[in-house]
């Protein structure tokens, strides 16, 4: 089954109910509580206090806002990665608030396995740069490589795969003009 992310809980409840019915379970009422539980990171007590705490750690308002807005109460988990590598606090692109720690977090905790997972589906950096994230692709690949056991050849192949993915996503195909005597031409 598939659908919008915003309706996944309702869809999951329907699937579980259908499975329970098909398994002929006596009680098919929805007994789960997932509809009342916050999403991961959604249990943030106060945005303002979280933002102040994040700002104390990163000293960059845009990055602090990004982390609290994107990760909610899990923003400290992202910043904890800086203890391993302080360079992970560097922005992936100078003009945008995405940092290297987000790459490792996405690989380790969010099942990201491609550069597109990071640049398109996690950070959205691909939508915010003229080159659709290609300037950051090499750095992202360097950060992902040790996590996913990529050798240099695999890393380079993953960068090329991202280039092809971004071209497919962001390039509008030019409509070829048909010559008057070409098959399919209509006047």
PDB file of C-alpha atoms in Angstrom:
ATOM      1  CA  UNK A   1       0.000   0.000   0.000  1.00  0.00           C
ATOM      2  CA  UNK A   2       1.156   3.557  -0.487  1.00  0.00           C
ATOM      3  CA  UNK A   3       0.038   7.086  -0.031  1.00  0.00           C
ATOM      4  CA  UNK A   4       0.898  10.487   1.298  1.00  0.00           C
ATOM      5  CA  UNK A   5       3.108  10.745   4.348  1.00  0.00           C
ATOM      6  CA  UNK A   6       0.439  12.844   6.034  1.00  0.00           C
ATOM      7  CA  UNK A   7      -2.053   9.954   5.969  1.00  0.00           C
ATOM      8  CA  UNK A   8       0.222   7.045   6.811  1.00  0.00           C
ATOM      9  CA  UNK A   9      -1.207   6.484  10.298  1.00  0.00           C
ATOM     10  CA  UNK A  10      -4.780   6.274   9.053  1.00  0.00           C
ATOM     11  CA  UNK A  11      -3.683   3.924   6.263  1.00  0.00           C
ATOM     12  CA  UNK A  12      -1.727   1.766   8.702  1.00  0.00           C
ATOM     13  CA  UNK A  13      -4.764   1.452  10.987  1.00  0.00           C
ATOM     14  CA  UNK A  14      -6.878   0.353   8.011  1.00  0.00           C
ATOM     15  CA  UNK A  15      -4.287  -2.232   6.957  1.00  0.00           C
ATOM     16  CA  UNK A  16      -4.050  -3.656  10.493  1.00  0.00           C
ATOM     17  CA  UNK A  17      -7.848  -3.828  10.761  1.00  0.00           C
ATOM     18  CA  UNK A  18      -8.086  -5.602   7.391  1.00  0.00           C
ATOM     19  CA  UNK A  19      -5.337  -8.046   8.382  1.00  0.00           C
ATOM     20  CA  UNK A  20      -7.074  -8.764  11.690  1.00  0.00           C
ATOM     21  CA  UNK A  21     -10.353  -9.406   9.848  1.00  0.00           C
ATOM     22  CA  UNK A  22      -8.687 -11.712   7.335  1.00  0.00           C
ATOM     23  CA  UNK A  23      -7.025 -13.624  10.166  1.00  0.00           C
ATOM     24  CA  UNK A  24     -10.474 -13.924  11.754  1.00  0.00           C
ATOM     25  CA  UNK A  25      -9.432 -12.417  15.046  1.00  0.00           C
ATOM     26  CA  UNK A  26     -12.323 -11.997  17.432  1.00  0.00           C
ATOM     27  CA  UNK A  27     -11.652  -8.368  18.298  1.00  0.00           C
ATOM     28  CA  UNK A  28     -10.936  -6.257  15.222  1.00  0.00           C
ATOM     29  CA  UNK A  29     -11.383  -2.855  16.904  1.00  0.00           C
ATOM     30  CA  UNK A  30      -8.451  -0.502  16.617  1.00  0.00           C
ATOM     31  CA  UNK A  31      -6.652  -0.892  19.928  1.00  0.00           C
ATOM     32  CA  UNK A  32      -3.434   0.889  18.993  1.00  0.00           C
ATOM     33  CA  UNK A  33      -2.673   4.370  20.180  1.00  0.00           C
ATOM     34  CA  UNK A  34      -0.375   5.534  17.415  1.00  0.00           C
ATOM     35  CA  UNK A  35      -2.844   8.227  16.404  1.00  0.00           C
ATOM     36  CA  UNK A  36      -2.277   9.895  19.777  1.00  0.00           C
ATOM     37  CA  UNK A  37       1.490   9.485  19.978  1.00  0.00           C
ATOM     38  CA  UNK A  38       3.776  12.249  18.743  1.00  0.00           C
ATOM     39  CA  UNK A  39       5.944  11.518  15.752  1.00  0.00           C
ATOM     40  CA  UNK A  40       9.648  11.017  16.520  1.00  0.00           C
ATOM     41  CA  UNK A  41      10.931  14.339  17.813  1.00  0.00           C
ATOM     42  CA  UNK A  42       7.404  15.701  18.107  1.00  0.00           C
ATOM     43  CA  UNK A  43       7.450  15.669  21.890  1.00  0.00           C
ATOM     44  CA  UNK A  44       9.327  18.953  22.097  1.00  0.00           C
ATOM     45  CA  UNK A  45       8.229  20.861  25.175  1.00  0.00           C
ATOM     46  CA  UNK A  46       9.048  24.401  24.054  1.00  0.00           C
ATOM     47  CA  UNK A  47      10.313  25.520  20.673  1.00  0.00           C
ATOM     48  CA  UNK A  48      11.781  28.704  22.155  1.00  0.00           C
ATOM     49  CA  UNK A  49      13.776  26.908  24.854  1.00  0.00           C
ATOM     50  CA  UNK A  50      14.970  24.265  22.393  1.00  0.00           C
ATOM     51  CA  UNK A  51      16.067  27.006  19.991  1.00  0.00           C
ATOM     52  CA  UNK A  52      17.991  28.805  22.754  1.00  0.00           C
ATOM     53  CA  UNK A  53      19.700  25.547  23.749  1.00  0.00           C
ATOM     54  CA  UNK A  54      20.587  24.710  20.135  1.00  0.00           C
ATOM     55  CA  UNK A  55      21.894  28.221  19.566  1.00  0.00           C
ATOM     56  CA  UNK A  56      24.129  27.866  22.630  1.00  0.00           C
ATOM     57  CA  UNK A  57      25.643  24.793  21.012  1.00  0.00           C
ATOM     58  CA  UNK A  58      26.044  25.829  17.367  1.00  0.00           C
ATOM     59  CA  UNK A  59      26.269  29.651  17.588  1.00  0.00           C
ATOM     60  CA  UNK A  60      24.538  29.949  14.207  1.00  0.00           C
ATOM     61  CA  UNK A  61      20.889  31.002  14.362  1.00  0.00           C
ATOM     62  CA  UNK A  62      19.937  29.623  10.940  1.00  0.00           C
ATOM     63  CA  UNK A  63      21.456  26.202  11.705  1.00  0.00           C
ATOM     64  CA  UNK A  64      19.886  26.144  15.188  1.00  0.00           C
ATOM     65  CA  UNK A  65      16.457  26.968  13.742  1.00  0.00           C
ATOM     66  CA  UNK A  66      16.867  24.333  11.039  1.00  0.00           C
ATOM     67  CA  UNK A  67      17.801  21.635  13.560  1.00  0.00           C
ATOM     68  CA  UNK A  68      14.955  22.370  15.966  1.00  0.00           C
ATOM     69  CA  UNK A  69      12.381  22.688  13.187  1.00  0.00           C
ATOM     70  CA  UNK A  70      13.508  19.559  11.338  1.00  0.00           C
ATOM     71  CA  UNK A  71      14.336  17.247  14.253  1.00  0.00           C
ATOM     72  CA  UNK A  72      12.207  18.580  17.101  1.00  0.00           C
ATOM     73  CA  UNK A  73      13.300  17.099  20.418  1.00  0.00           C
ATOM     74  CA  UNK A  74      15.870  14.978  18.589  1.00  0.00           C
ATOM     75  CA  UNK A  75      18.049  17.938  17.570  1.00  0.00           C
ATOM     76  CA  UNK A  76      20.573  17.104  20.349  1.00  0.00           C
ATOM     77  CA  UNK A  77      21.036  13.652  18.772  1.00  0.00           C
ATOM     78  CA  UNK A  78      22.185  15.323  15.562  1.00  0.00           C
ATOM     79  CA  UNK A  79      24.566  17.637  17.391  1.00  0.00           C
ATOM     80  CA  UNK A  80      25.926  14.756  19.485  1.00  0.00           C
ATOM     81  CA  UNK A  81      27.697  13.637  16.312  1.00  0.00           C
ATOM     82  CA  UNK A  82      29.925  16.721  16.583  1.00  0.00           C
ATOM     83  CA  UNK A  83      31.686  15.004  19.491  1.00  0.00           C
ATOM     84  CA  UNK A  84      32.947  12.409  17.000  1.00  0.00           C
ATOM     85  CA  UNK A  85      33.911  14.921  14.333  1.00  0.00           C
ATOM     86  CA  UNK A  86      33.696  18.670  15.080  1.00  0.00           C
ATOM     87  CA  UNK A  87      33.927  19.325  11.322  1.00  0.00           C
ATOM     88  CA  UNK A  88      30.392  17.922  11.006  1.00  0.00           C
ATOM     89  CA  UNK A  89      29.186  21.310  12.239  1.00  0.00           C
ATOM     90  CA  UNK A  90      30.248  22.889   8.937  1.00  0.00           C
ATOM     91  CA  UNK A  91      27.499  23.783   6.515  1.00  0.00           C
ATOM     92  CA  UNK A  92      27.197  21.604   3.415  1.00  0.00           C
ATOM     93  CA  UNK A  93      26.698  24.775   1.359  1.00  0.00           C
ATOM     94  CA  UNK A  94      27.720  28.121   2.833  1.00  0.00           C
ATOM     95  CA  UNK A  95      24.422  29.848   2.077  1.00  0.00           C
ATOM     96  CA  UNK A  96      22.130  27.165   3.543  1.00  0.00           C
ATOM     97  CA  UNK A  97      21.714  25.900   7.132  1.00  0.00           C
ATOM     98  CA  UNK A  98      22.319  22.184   6.503  1.00  0.00           C
ATOM     99  CA  UNK A  99      25.327  20.672   8.304  1.00  0.00           C
ATOM    100  CA  UNK A 100      27.410  17.542   7.875  1.00  0.00           C
ATOM    101  CA  UNK A 101      26.054  15.985  11.082  1.00  0.00           C
ATOM    102  CA  UNK A 102      22.668  15.702   9.374  1.00  0.00           C
ATOM    103  CA  UNK A 103      24.218  13.398   6.779  1.00  0.00           C
ATOM    104  CA  UNK A 104      25.520  10.940   9.372  1.00  0.00           C
ATOM    105  CA  UNK A 105      22.283  11.150  11.350  1.00  0.00           C
ATOM    106  CA  UNK A 106      20.270  10.365   8.225  1.00  0.00           C
ATOM    107  CA  UNK A 107      22.440   7.349   7.402  1.00  0.00           C
ATOM    108  CA  UNK A 108      22.569   5.999  10.949  1.00  0.00           C
ATOM    109  CA  UNK A 109      19.041   6.761  12.118  1.00  0.00           C
ATOM    110  CA  UNK A 110      16.840   7.377   9.070  1.00  0.00           C
ATOM    111  CA  UNK A 111      17.991   4.653   6.659  1.00  0.00           C
ATOM    112  CA  UNK A 112      19.408   7.061   4.073  1.00  0.00           C
ATOM    113  CA  UNK A 113      21.531   5.090   1.586  1.00  0.00           C
ATOM    114  CA  UNK A 114      21.865   7.374  -1.436  1.00  0.00           C
ATOM    115  CA  UNK A 115      23.057  10.909  -1.969  1.00  0.00           C
ATOM    116  CA  UNK A 116      19.553  11.696  -3.220  1.00  0.00           C
ATOM    117  CA  UNK A 117      18.159  10.515   0.114  1.00  0.00           C
ATOM    118  CA  UNK A 118      20.191  13.294   1.722  1.00  0.00           C
ATOM    119  CA  UNK A 119      20.046  16.125  -0.812  1.00  0.00           C
ATOM    120  CA  UNK A 120      16.477  15.618  -2.043  1.00  0.00           C
ATOM    121  CA  UNK A 121      14.515  13.821   0.656  1.00  0.00           C
ATOM    122  CA  UNK A 122      16.164  14.880   3.948  1.00  0.00           C
ATOM    123  CA  UNK A 123      17.665  18.336   3.574  1.00  0.00           C
ATOM    124  CA  UNK A 124      15.928  19.509   0.385  1.00  0.00           C
ATOM    125  CA  UNK A 125      19.219  21.178  -0.532  1.00  0.00           C
ATOM    126  CA  UNK A 126      18.672  20.014  -4.111  1.00  0.00           C
ATOM    127  CA  UNK A 127      15.655  22.316  -4.370  1.00  0.00           C
ATOM    128  CA  UNK A 128      17.461  25.309  -2.907  1.00  0.00           C
ATOM    129  CA  UNK A 129      20.583  25.476  -5.056  1.00  0.00           C
ATOM    130  CA  UNK A 130      20.975  26.369  -8.717  1.00  0.00           C
ATOM    131  CA  UNK A 131      22.918  23.180  -9.376  1.00  0.00           C
ATOM    132  CA  UNK A 132      20.393  20.985  -7.535  1.00  0.00           C
ATOM    133  CA  UNK A 133      22.925  20.080  -4.884  1.00  0.00           C
ATOM    134  CA  UNK A 134      25.775  18.938  -7.117  1.00  0.00           C
ATOM    135  CA  UNK A 135      28.203  21.253  -5.317  1.00  0.00           C
ATOM    136  CA  UNK A 136      27.418  19.396  -2.072  1.00  0.00           C
ATOM    137  CA  UNK A 137      27.224  15.895  -3.566  1.00  0.00           C
ATOM    138  CA  UNK A 138      30.943  15.191  -3.215  1.00  0.00           C
ATOM    139  CA  UNK A 139      31.037  16.245   0.431  1.00  0.00           C
ATOM    140  CA  UNK A 140      27.900  14.249   1.190  1.00  0.00           C
ATOM    141  CA  UNK A 141      29.430  11.218  -0.541  1.00  0.00           C
ATOM    142  CA  UNK A 142      32.634  11.619   1.507  1.00  0.00           C
ATOM    143  CA  UNK A 143      30.587  11.617   4.715  1.00  0.00           C
ATOM    144  CA  UNK A 144      28.440   8.657   3.650  1.00  0.00           C
ATOM    145  CA  UNK A 145      31.287   6.497   2.316  1.00  0.00           C
ATOM    146  CA  UNK A 146      32.713   5.221   5.625  1.00  0.00           C
ATOM    147  CA  UNK A 147      29.221   4.676   7.024  1.00  0.00           C
ATOM    148  CA  UNK A 148      28.156   2.557   4.058  1.00  0.00           C
ATOM    149  CA  UNK A 149      31.540   0.927   3.315  1.00  0.00           C
ATOM    150  CA  UNK A 150      31.923   2.656  -0.054  1.00  0.00           C
ATOM    151  CA  UNK A 151      35.355   2.506  -1.618  1.00  0.00           C
ATOM    152  CA  UNK A 152      36.461   5.405  -3.846  1.00  0.00           C
ATOM    153  CA  UNK A 153      35.072   3.753  -6.978  1.00  0.00           C
ATOM    154  CA  UNK A 154      31.683   3.178  -5.345  1.00  0.00           C
ATOM    155  CA  UNK A 155      31.682   6.732  -3.967  1.00  0.00           C
ATOM    156  CA  UNK A 156      32.301   8.134  -7.455  1.00  0.00           C
ATOM    157  CA  UNK A 157      29.575   5.912  -8.892  1.00  0.00           C
ATOM    158  CA  UNK A 158      27.123   7.168  -6.238  1.00  0.00           C
ATOM    159  CA  UNK A 159      27.923  10.772  -7.176  1.00  0.00           C
ATOM    160  CA  UNK A 160      27.207   9.965 -10.837  1.00  0.00           C
ATOM    161  CA  UNK A 161      23.966   8.224  -9.812  1.00  0.00           C
ATOM    162  CA  UNK A 162      22.937  11.375  -7.965  1.00  0.00           C
ATOM    163  CA  UNK A 163      23.807  13.511 -10.989  1.00  0.00           C
ATOM    164  CA  UNK A 164      21.551  11.316 -13.142  1.00  0.00           C
ATOM    165  CA  UNK A 165      18.777  11.389 -10.520  1.00  0.00           C
ATOM    166  CA  UNK A 166      18.882  15.171 -10.280  1.00  0.00           C
ATOM    167  CA  UNK A 167      18.848  15.505 -14.070  1.00  0.00           C
ATOM    168  CA  UNK A 168      15.783  13.228 -14.235  1.00  0.00           C
ATOM    169  CA  UNK A 169      14.053  15.214 -11.503  1.00  0.00           C
ATOM    170  CA  UNK A 170      14.930  18.758 -12.398  1.00  0.00           C
ATOM    171  CA  UNK A 171      15.388  18.863 -16.174  1.00  0.00           C
ATOM    172  CA  UNK A 172      12.470  19.731 -18.368  1.00  0.00           C
ATOM    173  CA  UNK A 173      12.789  17.829 -21.612  1.00  0.00           C
ATOM    174  CA  UNK A 174      12.732  20.049 -24.632  1.00  0.00           C
ATOM    175  CA  UNK A 175       9.947  19.206 -27.005  1.00  0.00           C
ATOM    176  CA  UNK A 176      11.440  18.212 -30.309  1.00  0.00           C
ATOM    177  CA  UNK A 177       9.977  20.013 -33.260  1.00  0.00           C
ATOM    178  CA  UNK A 178       8.765  17.623 -35.883  1.00  0.00           C
ATOM    179  CA  UNK A 179       9.624  18.289 -39.481  1.00  0.00           C
ATOM    180  CA  UNK A 180       6.531  18.662 -41.655  1.00  0.00           C
ATOM    181  CA  UNK A 181       7.107  15.274 -43.317  1.00  0.00           C
ATOM    182  CA  UNK A 182       8.087  13.422 -40.089  1.00  0.00           C
ATOM    183  CA  UNK A 183       5.852  10.598 -38.845  1.00  0.00           C
ATOM    184  CA  UNK A 184       3.378  11.871 -36.292  1.00  0.00           C
ATOM    185  CA  UNK A 185       3.398  15.453 -37.490  1.00  0.00           C
ATOM    186  CA  UNK A 186      -0.040  17.006 -37.605  1.00  0.00           C
ATOM    187  CA  UNK A 187      -0.964  20.226 -39.322  1.00  0.00           C
TER     188      UNK A 187
END
